[in-house]
mmCIF file of C-alpha atoms and ligand atoms in Angstrom:
data_model
loop_
_atom_site.group_PDB
_atom_site.id
_atom_site.type_symbol
_atom_site.label_atom_id
_atom_site.label_comp_id
_atom_site.label_asym_id
_atom_site.label_seq_id
_atom_site.Cartn_x
_atom_site.Cartn_y
_atom_site.Cartn_z
ATOM 1 C CA MET A 1 0.000 0.000 0.000
ATOM 2 C CA ILE A 2 1.292 3.483 -0.873
ATOM 3 C CA ALA A 3 1.009 5.888 2.052
ATOM 4 C CA VAL A 4 -0.075 9.415 1.137
ATOM 5 C CA ASP A 5 2.186 12.077 2.570
ATOM 6 C CA ARG A 6 -0.559 14.378 3.909
ATOM 7 C CA ALA A 7 1.847 17.113 4.995
ATOM 8 C CA ARG A 8 3.288 17.294 1.475
ATOM 9 C CA LEU A 9 -0.205 17.281 0.019
ATOM 10 C CA THR A 10 -1.176 20.234 2.222
ATOM 11 C CA ARG A 11 1.918 22.167 1.143
ATOM 12 C CA LEU A 12 1.262 21.484 -2.554
ATOM 13 C CA LEU A 13 -2.372 22.546 -2.226
ATOM 14 C CA GLN A 14 -1.317 25.753 -0.512
ATOM 15 C CA THR A 15 1.178 26.531 -3.277
ATOM 16 C CA GLU A 16 -1.513 25.946 -5.927
ATOM 17 C CA GLN A 17 -4.048 28.088 -4.059
ATOM 18 C CA GLU A 18 -1.541 30.936 -3.752
ATOM 19 C CA ALA A 19 -0.787 30.742 -7.485
ATOM 20 C CA TYR A 20 -4.533 30.699 -8.239
ATOM 21 C CA ALA A 21 -5.165 33.715 -6.001
ATOM 22 C CA ALA A 22 -2.264 35.646 -7.577
ATOM 23 C CA ALA A 23 -3.561 34.952 -11.102
ATOM 24 C CA HIS A 24 -7.173 35.955 -10.328
ATOM 25 C CA PRO A 25 -7.121 39.237 -8.363
ATOM 26 C CA ARG A 26 -10.413 40.513 -9.796
ATOM 27 C CA SER A 27 -12.316 37.303 -9.007
ATOM 28 C CA ARG A 28 -10.845 37.342 -5.517
ATOM 29 C CA ALA A 29 -11.908 40.965 -4.969
ATOM 30 C CA LEU A 30 -15.470 40.307 -6.214
ATOM 31 C CA TYR A 31 -15.722 37.293 -3.911
ATOM 32 C CA ALA A 32 -14.477 39.313 -0.936
ATOM 33 C CA ASP A 33 -16.911 42.132 -1.731
ATOM 34 C CA ALA A 34 -19.971 39.842 -1.984
ATOM 35 C CA THR A 35 -20.999 40.528 1.589
ATOM 36 C CA ASN A 36 -24.736 40.268 0.877
ATOM 37 C CA LEU A 37 -24.462 36.742 -0.475
ATOM 38 C CA PHE A 38 -24.720 33.800 1.889
ATOM 39 C CA GLY A 39 -21.186 32.366 1.997
ATOM 40 C CA HIS A 40 -20.111 35.107 -0.482
ATOM 41 C CA VAL A 41 -21.582 33.104 -3.390
ATOM 42 C CA PRO A 42 -24.915 33.204 -5.260
ATOM 43 C CA MET A 43 -25.413 29.463 -4.637
ATOM 44 C CA THR A 44 -23.843 27.748 -1.655
ATOM 45 C CA TRP A 45 -22.272 24.887 -3.651
ATOM 46 C CA MET A 46 -20.104 27.437 -5.510
ATOM 47 C CA ASN A 47 -17.853 27.356 -2.471
ATOM 48 C CA MET A 48 -16.614 23.934 -3.622
ATOM 49 C CA TRP A 49 -13.913 25.633 -5.712
ATOM 50 C CA SER A 50 -10.600 24.091 -4.697
ATOM 51 C CA GLY A 51 -8.853 27.393 -5.382
ATOM 52 C CA GLY A 52 -10.587 28.916 -2.352
ATOM 53 C CA PHE A 53 -12.954 31.217 -4.306
ATOM 54 C CA PRO A 54 -14.757 30.774 -7.650
ATOM 55 C CA LEU A 55 -13.818 32.250 -10.986
ATOM 56 C CA TYR A 56 -16.093 35.128 -11.898
ATOM 57 C CA LEU A 57 -17.508 34.940 -15.405
ATOM 58 C CA ASP A 58 -17.039 37.675 -17.943
ATOM 59 C CA HIS A 59 -18.298 35.952 -21.092
ATOM 60 C CA ALA A 60 -18.660 32.522 -22.704
ATOM 61 C CA ARG A 61 -19.326 31.151 -26.190
ATOM 62 C CA GLY A 62 -19.274 27.566 -27.383
ATOM 63 C CA ALA A 63 -16.768 25.637 -25.294
ATOM 64 C CA ARG A 64 -14.793 28.684 -24.127
ATOM 65 C CA ILE A 65 -15.178 30.752 -20.989
ATOM 66 C CA THR A 66 -13.408 34.029 -20.210
ATOM 67 C CA ASP A 67 -13.167 35.164 -16.618
ATOM 68 C CA VAL A 68 -13.054 38.709 -15.257
ATOM 69 C CA ASP A 69 -9.256 38.583 -15.073
ATOM 70 C CA GLY A 70 -9.079 38.008 -18.829
ATOM 71 C CA HIS A 71 -8.151 34.297 -18.781
ATOM 72 C CA THR A 72 -9.856 32.134 -21.404
ATOM 73 C CA TYR A 73 -10.485 28.475 -20.645
ATOM 74 C CA VAL A 74 -11.726 25.461 -22.550
ATOM 75 C CA ASP A 75 -14.816 24.513 -20.546
ATOM 76 C CA PHE A 76 -15.089 20.803 -19.838
ATOM 77 C CA ALA A 77 -17.940 21.310 -17.346
ATOM 78 C CA LEU A 78 -20.396 22.868 -19.828
ATOM 79 C CA GLY A 79 -22.810 23.830 -17.094
ATOM 80 C CA ASP A 80 -22.870 20.281 -15.678
ATOM 81 C CA THR A 81 -24.367 19.264 -19.085
ATOM 82 C CA GLY A 82 -26.870 22.152 -19.088
ATOM 83 C CA ALA A 83 -24.794 23.735 -21.860
ATOM 84 C CA MET A 84 -24.046 20.470 -23.661
ATOM 85 C CA ALA A 85 -24.518 22.200 -26.999
ATOM 86 C CA GLY A 86 -22.034 24.895 -25.960
ATOM 87 C CA HIS A 87 -22.605 28.259 -24.296
ATOM 88 C CA SER A 88 -25.219 30.462 -25.947
ATOM 89 C CA PRO A 89 -25.800 28.380 -29.092
ATOM 90 C CA GLU A 90 -27.326 30.307 -31.997
ATOM 91 C CA PRO A 91 -30.714 28.481 -31.976
ATOM 92 C CA THR A 92 -31.165 29.310 -28.282
ATOM 93 C CA ILE A 93 -30.229 32.952 -28.814
ATOM 94 C CA LYS A 94 -32.723 33.149 -31.680
ATOM 95 C CA ALA A 95 -35.541 31.488 -29.764
ATOM 96 C CA VAL A 96 -35.018 33.416 -26.514
ATOM 97 C CA SER A 97 -34.512 36.811 -28.098
ATOM 98 C CA GLY A 98 -37.416 36.102 -30.451
ATOM 99 C CA ARG A 99 -39.673 35.457 -27.493
ATOM 100 C CA TYR A 100 -38.353 38.177 -25.180
ATOM 101 C CA ALA A 101 -37.530 40.983 -27.551
ATOM 102 C CA ASP A 102 -39.675 40.428 -30.652
ATOM 103 C CA LEU A 103 -42.873 38.698 -29.526
ATOM 104 C CA GLY A 104 -42.713 39.325 -25.775
ATOM 105 C CA GLY A 105 -44.359 37.324 -23.028
ATOM 106 C CA ALA A 106 -42.102 34.703 -21.520
ATOM 107 C CA THR A 107 -44.121 34.662 -18.300
ATOM 108 C CA THR A 108 -47.709 34.743 -19.406
ATOM 109 C CA MET A 109 -48.682 31.312 -17.963
ATOM 110 C CA LEU A 110 -50.062 30.392 -21.357
ATOM 111 C CA PRO A 111 -49.003 27.490 -23.570
ATOM 112 C CA THR A 112 -47.521 28.060 -27.002
ATOM 113 C CA ALA A 113 -47.714 25.902 -30.103
ATOM 114 C CA ASP A 114 -44.076 24.879 -29.550
ATOM 115 C CA ALA A 115 -44.965 22.791 -26.498
ATOM 116 C CA GLN A 116 -46.603 19.972 -28.483
ATOM 117 C CA TRP A 117 -43.685 19.964 -30.936
ATOM 118 C CA VAL A 118 -41.284 19.482 -28.018
ATOM 119 C CA GLY A 119 -43.523 16.800 -26.475
ATOM 120 C CA ALA A 120 -43.529 14.869 -29.763
ATOM 121 C CA GLU A 121 -39.760 15.210 -30.032
ATOM 122 C CA LEU A 122 -39.303 13.881 -26.489
ATOM 123 C CA THR A 123 -41.572 10.941 -27.350
ATOM 124 C CA ALA A 124 -39.578 10.194 -30.501
ATOM 125 C CA ARG A 125 -36.357 10.198 -28.538
ATOM 126 C CA PHE A 126 -37.272 8.574 -25.230
ATOM 127 C CA ARG A 127 -40.439 6.627 -26.119
ATOM 128 C CA LEU A 128 -42.663 7.825 -23.263
ATOM 129 C CA PRO A 129 -45.901 9.082 -24.817
ATOM 130 C CA LEU A 130 -47.013 11.846 -22.392
ATOM 131 C CA TRP A 131 -44.963 14.804 -21.133
ATOM 132 C CA SER A 132 -45.163 17.608 -18.653
ATOM 133 C CA PHE A 133 -42.679 20.419 -18.011
ATOM 134 C CA THR A 134 -41.072 21.963 -14.953
ATOM 135 C CA LEU A 135 -38.413 24.594 -14.319
ATOM 136 C CA SER A 136 -35.742 22.166 -13.104
ATOM 137 C CA ALA A 137 -34.998 18.451 -13.118
ATOM 138 C CA THR A 138 -35.261 18.542 -9.325
ATOM 139 C CA ASP A 139 -38.838 19.660 -9.623
ATOM 140 C CA ALA A 140 -39.576 17.088 -12.338
ATOM 141 C CA ASN A 141 -38.329 14.393 -9.944
ATOM 142 C CA ARG A 142 -40.340 15.777 -7.038
ATOM 143 C CA TRP A 143 -43.539 15.953 -9.028
ATOM 144 C CA ALA A 144 -43.052 12.563 -10.680
ATOM 145 C CA ILE A 145 -42.448 10.988 -7.256
ATOM 146 C CA ARG A 146 -45.821 12.287 -6.122
ATOM 147 C CA LEU A 147 -47.488 10.862 -9.205
ATOM 148 C CA ALA A 148 -45.764 7.511 -8.625
ATOM 149 C CA ARG A 149 -47.149 7.447 -5.086
ATOM 150 C CA LEU A 150 -50.598 8.340 -6.349
ATOM 151 C CA ALA A 151 -50.520 5.749 -9.142
ATOM 152 C CA THR A 152 -49.374 2.893 -6.904
ATOM 153 C CA GLY A 153 -50.876 3.820 -3.539
ATOM 154 C CA ARG A 154 -47.459 3.133 -1.997
ATOM 155 C CA SER A 155 -45.408 5.497 0.108
ATOM 156 C CA LYS A 156 -41.718 4.845 -0.528
ATOM 157 C CA ILE A 157 -39.114 5.560 -3.175
ATOM 158 C CA LEU A 158 -36.196 3.205 -3.697
ATOM 159 C CA VAL A 159 -32.903 4.945 -4.446
ATOM 160 C CA PHE A 160 -29.272 3.900 -4.749
ATOM 161 C CA GLY A 161 -26.646 5.069 -2.299
ATOM 162 C CA TYR A 162 -24.781 8.178 -3.485
ATOM 163 C CA CYS A 163 -27.300 8.888 -6.223
ATOM 164 C CA TYR A 164 -28.122 12.515 -6.952
ATOM 165 C CA HIS A 165 -31.453 13.686 -8.357
ATOM 166 C CA GLY A 166 -31.418 17.332 -7.247
ATOM 167 C CA SER A 167 -32.497 18.507 -3.808
ATOM 168 C CA VAL A 168 -35.161 15.826 -3.448
ATOM 169 C CA ASP A 169 -35.485 14.899 0.230
ATOM 170 C CA GLU A 170 -36.324 11.247 -0.441
ATOM 171 C CA THR A 171 -33.041 10.636 -2.237
ATOM 172 C CA PHE A 172 -30.387 11.505 0.339
ATOM 173 C CA ALA A 173 -30.249 7.968 1.678
ATOM 174 C CA LEU A 174 -27.880 5.059 2.011
ATOM 175 C CA ALA A 175 -28.622 1.402 2.683
ATOM 176 C CA ASN A 176 -27.513 0.532 6.198
ATOM 177 C CA PRO A 177 -24.941 -2.274 5.756
ATOM 178 C CA ILE A 178 -26.226 -4.188 8.821
ATOM 179 C CA HIS A 179 -30.029 -4.121 8.631
ATOM 180 C CA GLY A 180 -30.431 -2.859 5.020
ATOM 181 C CA GLY A 181 -32.860 -0.062 5.999
ATOM 182 C CA ALA A 182 -32.454 3.464 4.638
ATOM 183 C CA GLU A 183 -30.453 5.962 6.634
ATOM 184 C CA SER A 184 -29.695 9.594 6.011
ATOM 185 C CA ARG A 185 -26.548 10.378 4.051
ATOM 186 C CA PRO A 186 -23.837 12.043 6.169
ATOM 187 C CA GLY A 187 -24.235 15.808 5.916
ATOM 188 C CA ASN A 188 -27.901 15.679 4.832
ATOM 189 C CA VAL A 189 -29.335 19.085 5.718
ATOM 190 C CA ALA A 190 -32.236 18.929 8.158
ATOM 191 C CA PRO A 191 -34.461 16.315 6.474
ATOM 192 C CA PRO A 192 -38.158 17.048 7.113
ATOM 193 C CA VAL A 193 -38.798 13.534 8.437
ATOM 194 C CA PRO A 194 -36.510 10.564 9.131
ATOM 195 C CA VAL A 195 -35.523 9.289 5.690
ATOM 196 C CA ASP A 196 -36.559 5.696 6.386
ATOM 197 C CA LEU A 197 -40.193 6.914 6.435
ATOM 198 C CA THR A 198 -40.015 7.940 2.776
ATOM 199 C CA THR A 199 -37.229 5.870 1.300
ATOM 200 C CA ARG A 200 -35.744 2.447 0.816
ATOM 201 C CA ALA A 201 -32.136 2.329 -0.281
ATOM 202 C CA ALA A 202 -30.182 -0.223 -2.254
ATOM 203 C CA VAL A 203 -26.631 -0.658 -3.479
ATOM 204 C CA TRP A 204 -25.875 0.086 -7.128
ATOM 205 C CA ASN A 205 -25.085 -3.017 -9.179
ATOM 206 C CA ASP A 206 -26.409 -5.269 -6.402
ATOM 207 C CA LEU A 207 -29.708 -6.813 -7.489
ATOM 208 C CA ALA A 208 -30.059 -8.731 -4.225
ATOM 209 C CA SER A 209 -30.194 -5.431 -2.316
ATOM 210 C CA VAL A 210 -32.848 -4.138 -4.735
ATOM 211 C CA GLU A 211 -34.979 -7.214 -4.250
ATOM 212 C CA ALA A 212 -34.583 -7.106 -0.464
ATOM 213 C CA ALA A 213 -35.885 -3.530 -0.465
ATOM 214 C CA LEU A 214 -38.790 -4.317 -2.804
ATOM 215 C CA ARG A 215 -39.914 -7.339 -0.777
ATOM 216 C CA HIS A 216 -41.487 -5.001 1.782
ATOM 217 C CA GLY A 217 -44.160 -4.233 -0.800
ATOM 218 C CA ASP A 218 -44.217 -0.491 -0.102
ATOM 219 C CA VAL A 219 -42.049 0.898 -2.927
ATOM 220 C CA ALA A 220 -43.920 3.153 -5.340
ATOM 221 C CA ALA A 221 -40.970 3.689 -7.675
ATOM 222 C CA ILE A 222 -37.334 2.837 -8.138
ATOM 223 C CA LEU A 223 -35.624 6.108 -9.016
ATOM 224 C CA THR A 224 -32.265 5.800 -10.737
ATOM 225 C CA GLU A 225 -29.954 7.174 -13.358
ATOM 226 C CA PRO A 226 -28.992 4.575 -15.992
ATOM 227 C CA ALA A 227 -25.402 5.119 -14.840
ATOM 228 C CA LEU A 228 -24.548 6.980 -11.657
ATOM 229 C CA THR A 229 -22.990 10.253 -12.808
ATOM 230 C CA ASN A 230 -22.603 12.255 -9.646
ATOM 231 C CA ILE A 231 -19.844 10.214 -7.979
ATOM 232 C CA GLY A 232 -17.664 10.087 -11.036
ATOM 233 C CA ILE A 233 -19.410 7.793 -13.501
ATOM 234 C CA VAL A 234 -20.357 4.303 -12.358
ATOM 235 C CA LEU A 235 -21.684 2.192 -15.207
ATOM 236 C CA PRO A 236 -24.225 -0.578 -14.652
ATOM 237 C CA GLU A 237 -22.851 -4.116 -14.711
ATOM 238 C CA PRO A 238 -24.177 -6.189 -17.620
ATOM 239 C CA GLY A 239 -27.716 -7.305 -16.780
ATOM 240 C CA PHE A 240 -28.152 -4.936 -13.842
ATOM 241 C CA LEU A 241 -30.636 -2.522 -15.419
ATOM 242 C CA GLU A 242 -32.570 -5.387 -17.012
ATOM 243 C CA GLY A 243 -32.721 -6.990 -13.564
ATOM 244 C CA VAL A 244 -33.982 -3.752 -11.989
ATOM 245 C CA ARG A 245 -36.728 -3.521 -14.641
ATOM 246 C CA GLU A 246 -37.732 -7.136 -14.050
ATOM 247 C CA LEU A 247 -37.787 -6.735 -10.259
ATOM 248 C CA ALA A 248 -39.812 -3.518 -10.485
ATOM 249 C CA THR A 249 -42.445 -5.312 -12.547
ATOM 250 C CA ARG A 250 -42.465 -8.383 -10.311
ATOM 251 C CA TYR A 251 -42.929 -6.343 -7.113
ATOM 252 C CA GLY A 252 -45.389 -3.815 -8.531
ATOM 253 C CA ALA A 253 -43.070 -0.797 -8.378
ATOM 254 C CA LEU A 254 -42.641 1.745 -11.166
ATOM 255 C CA LEU A 255 -39.262 2.283 -12.799
ATOM 256 C CA MET A 256 -38.342 5.942 -12.919
ATOM 257 C CA ILE A 257 -35.259 6.781 -14.985
ATOM 258 C CA ASP A 258 -33.554 10.144 -14.509
ATOM 259 C CA GLU A 259 -31.609 11.005 -17.673
ATOM 260 C CA THR A 260 -30.736 14.559 -16.722
ATOM 261 C CA HIS A 261 -27.027 13.790 -17.206
ATOM 262 C CA THR A 262 -26.988 10.498 -19.131
ATOM 263 C CA PHE A 263 -28.879 12.052 -22.020
ATOM 264 C CA SER A 264 -25.316 12.700 -23.245
ATOM 265 C CA ALA A 265 -25.256 8.986 -24.228
ATOM 266 C CA GLY A 266 -26.892 9.956 -27.517
ATOM 267 C CA TRP A 267 -29.940 11.210 -29.388
ATOM 268 C CA GLY A 268 -32.359 9.117 -27.310
ATOM 269 C CA GLY A 269 -30.218 9.008 -24.172
ATOM 270 C CA ALA A 270 -29.316 5.737 -22.473
ATOM 271 C CA THR A 271 -32.992 4.743 -22.596
ATOM 272 C CA THR A 272 -32.896 4.268 -26.344
ATOM 273 C CA ALA A 273 -29.213 3.314 -26.583
ATOM 274 C CA TRP A 274 -29.613 0.551 -23.977
ATOM 275 C CA ASP A 275 -33.233 -0.277 -24.683
ATOM 276 C CA LEU A 276 -34.519 0.600 -21.213
ATOM 277 C CA GLU A 277 -38.221 0.572 -20.457
ATOM 278 C CA PRO A 278 -38.999 3.228 -17.858
ATOM 279 C CA ASP A 279 -42.531 3.879 -16.597
ATOM 280 C CA ILE A 280 -41.540 7.444 -15.765
ATOM 281 C CA PHE A 281 -38.706 9.402 -17.367
ATOM 282 C CA VAL A 282 -37.075 12.576 -16.076
ATOM 283 C CA ILE A 283 -34.849 14.984 -17.954
ATOM 284 C CA GLY A 284 -33.644 18.563 -17.634
ATOM 285 C CA LYS A 285 -30.603 20.737 -18.154
ATOM 286 C CA SER A 286 -29.441 20.280 -21.749
ATOM 287 C CA ILE A 287 -32.896 20.067 -23.343
ATOM 288 C CA GLY A 288 -33.238 23.793 -22.633
ATOM 289 C CA GLY A 289 -30.109 24.669 -24.652
ATOM 290 C CA GLY A 290 -28.755 26.431 -21.559
ATOM 291 C CA ILE A 291 -32.059 27.739 -20.185
ATOM 292 C CA PRO A 292 -33.014 26.047 -16.876
ATOM 293 C CA CYS A 293 -35.812 23.551 -17.377
ATOM 294 C CA GLY A 294 -37.035 20.046 -16.670
ATOM 295 C CA ALA A 295 -39.583 17.568 -17.968
ATOM 296 C CA TYR A 296 -41.054 14.220 -17.051
ATOM 297 C CA GLY A 297 -42.604 11.615 -19.308
ATOM 298 C CA LEU A 298 -45.257 9.095 -18.313
ATOM 299 C CA SER A 299 -46.282 5.782 -19.824
ATOM 300 C CA GLU A 300 -49.934 5.434 -20.876
ATOM 301 C CA ASP A 301 -50.420 3.074 -17.960
ATOM 302 C CA VAL A 302 -49.076 5.481 -15.309
ATOM 303 C CA ALA A 303 -51.054 8.371 -16.809
ATOM 304 C CA ALA A 304 -54.240 6.271 -16.758
ATOM 305 C CA ARG A 305 -53.664 5.288 -13.126
ATOM 306 C CA VAL A 306 -53.163 8.930 -12.153
ATOM 307 C CA THR A 307 -56.227 9.999 -14.099
ATOM 308 C CA HIS A 308 -58.275 7.276 -12.438
ATOM 309 C CA HIS A 309 -57.566 8.944 -9.073
ATOM 310 C CA THR A 310 -58.090 12.477 -10.264
ATOM 311 C CA ASP A 311 -61.392 11.513 -11.928
ATOM 312 C CA ARG A 312 -62.557 10.041 -8.627
ATOM 313 C CA GLY A 313 -61.565 13.260 -6.879
ATOM 314 C CA ASP A 314 -58.907 11.633 -4.612
ATOM 315 C CA ALA A 315 -56.252 14.003 -5.890
ATOM 316 C CA ASP A 316 -56.118 17.299 -7.730
ATOM 317 C CA ILE A 317 -53.164 17.577 -10.070
ATOM 318 C CA VAL A 318 -54.453 20.821 -11.530
ATOM 319 C CA ASP A 319 -54.382 22.973 -8.443
ATOM 320 C CA VAL A 320 -52.909 21.293 -5.365
ATOM 321 C CA GLY A 321 -49.574 19.839 -4.368
ATOM 322 C CA GLY A 322 -46.728 21.891 -5.684
ATOM 323 C CA VAL A 323 -47.899 22.535 -9.227
ATOM 324 C CA GLY A 324 -47.211 26.250 -8.909
ATOM 325 C CA GLY A 325 -49.157 29.245 -7.701
ATOM 326 C CA ARG A 326 -51.969 30.511 -9.863
ATOM 327 C CA SER A 327 -53.823 33.640 -9.018
ATOM 328 C CA PRO A 328 -57.274 33.334 -7.381
ATOM 329 C CA VAL A 329 -58.749 34.853 -10.552
ATOM 330 C CA MET A 330 -57.185 32.164 -12.713
ATOM 331 C CA ARG A 331 -58.285 29.439 -10.322
ATOM 332 C CA SER A 332 -61.901 30.440 -10.155
ATOM 333 C CA ARG A 333 -62.020 30.479 -13.943
ATOM 334 C CA SER A 334 -60.431 27.080 -14.401
ATOM 335 C CA PRO A 335 -62.843 25.243 -16.696
ATOM 336 C CA ARG A 336 -61.688 21.819 -15.648
ATOM 337 C CA CYS A 337 -61.968 22.062 -11.907
ATOM 338 C CA ALA A 338 -65.469 21.830 -10.491
ATOM 339 C CA ARG A 339 -64.432 22.851 -7.010
ATOM 340 C CA ARG A 340 -67.794 22.661 -5.336
ATOM 341 C CA SER A 341 -68.330 19.063 -6.336
ATOM 342 C CA GLY A 342 -64.772 18.321 -5.185
ATOM 343 C CA ARG A 343 -63.953 16.768 -8.534
ATOM 344 C CA CYS A 344 -61.108 17.929 -10.699
ATOM 345 C CA SER A 345 -60.000 16.376 -13.927
ATOM 346 C CA PRO A 346 -56.702 17.080 -15.660
ATOM 347 C CA GLY A 347 -58.266 16.043 -18.937
ATOM 348 C CA ARG A 348 -57.643 12.578 -20.274
ATOM 349 C CA PRO A 349 -54.220 11.913 -21.705
ATOM 350 C CA SER A 350 -54.537 11.951 -25.445
ATOM 351 C CA PRO A 351 -53.589 8.785 -27.276
ATOM 352 C CA THR A 352 -50.473 9.080 -29.393
HETATM 353 C C1 PLP B 401 -29.227 13.080 -12.344
HETATM 354 C C2 PLP B 401 -29.679 14.453 -11.937
HETATM 355 N N1 PLP B 401 -30.995 14.689 -11.748
HETATM 356 C C3 PLP B 401 -31.451 15.896 -11.390
HETATM 357 C C4 PLP B 401 -30.575 16.955 -11.196
HETATM 358 C C5 PLP B 401 -31.116 18.297 -10.794
HETATM 359 O O1 PLP B 401 -31.115 19.162 -11.891
HETATM 360 P P1 PLP B 401 -31.687 20.656 -11.778
HETATM 361 O O2 PLP B 401 -30.499 21.485 -11.422
HETATM 362 O O3 PLP B 401 -32.252 20.978 -13.121
HETATM 363 O O4 PLP B 401 -32.727 20.677 -10.722
HETATM 364 C C6 PLP B 401 -29.203 16.756 -11.371
HETATM 365 C C7 PLP B 401 -28.267 17.881 -11.173
HETATM 366 O O5 PLP B 401 -27.083 17.767 -11.316
HETATM 367 C C8 PLP B 401 -28.738 15.476 -11.751
HETATM 368 O O6 PLP B 401 -27.437 15.238 -11.923
#
């Protein structure tokens, strides 16, 4: 075994941080001056920069970023895949400026004709027939988890240790190596309830752990990426994803595939490349060409199960449960929600 010389490592890191600070005086000054930002950064995770403070952006195009100190970099992060097509690609500029500057009305709460075109494109690529949009992949996961619970009448989500699906409370769980139950990941920030109330956890590439979790009969959905991409990249072993699909079906759980990152596998993501068969599909980031967004796709079967509940009035997916705030005026005029009778219908999913 090779012992790591920690003292040397500390010295080397310090030398690198000093060189970084010397080369980026303007970024350092902006960071120091950001006294009205929590942790001096617009988002707390930006303090992960190993240099001690983040680079401040001046401009970016394609795969190149220029910081406020005038250094230009080749960007291998590409917005954590959100800018997979490069920074500010021409089609995005055209579409966004067309909407904002020429036509106006990016926040009207009205659909446009483009939405169906995008839905059809998502179906062509990822096979799920019915789509709904959100403003982030986190929110697509949150909302799809609720629908999975509604469709199955079960309370728990099965996740894999060290997965990441956005700030979704159910997912910050690990399988306890002794009793197999879910426990909170170290560092999890103030979970609303103990995680074993909402979650079962399994070990990636370990079908026995998946089956052990499903045997309890309370899992609404298995939520996974096709390959784990947030702890480096951990590919599935041959047969693992097929086994997960088979176990989900056998134990009556839905399979929910999050392709927010793995969409980079190709035109139809890993779902098409590896012939996966999700019941629910989540995507975000890159489909917006750099504009934050998310979407989830449902199978006909899941949509029908949801609609069965909403038709009976057990749940209201038009107006309640995190679907966004509409004004009282809009609500009272909603043609689909007969509030007094307590029945709300989202409208039947249209066949494709
Ligand atoms: C697999 C996966 N799902 C969901 C998310 C959350 O994405 P968003 O930032 O759009 O909420 C991420 C973010 O990195 C992710 O890697």
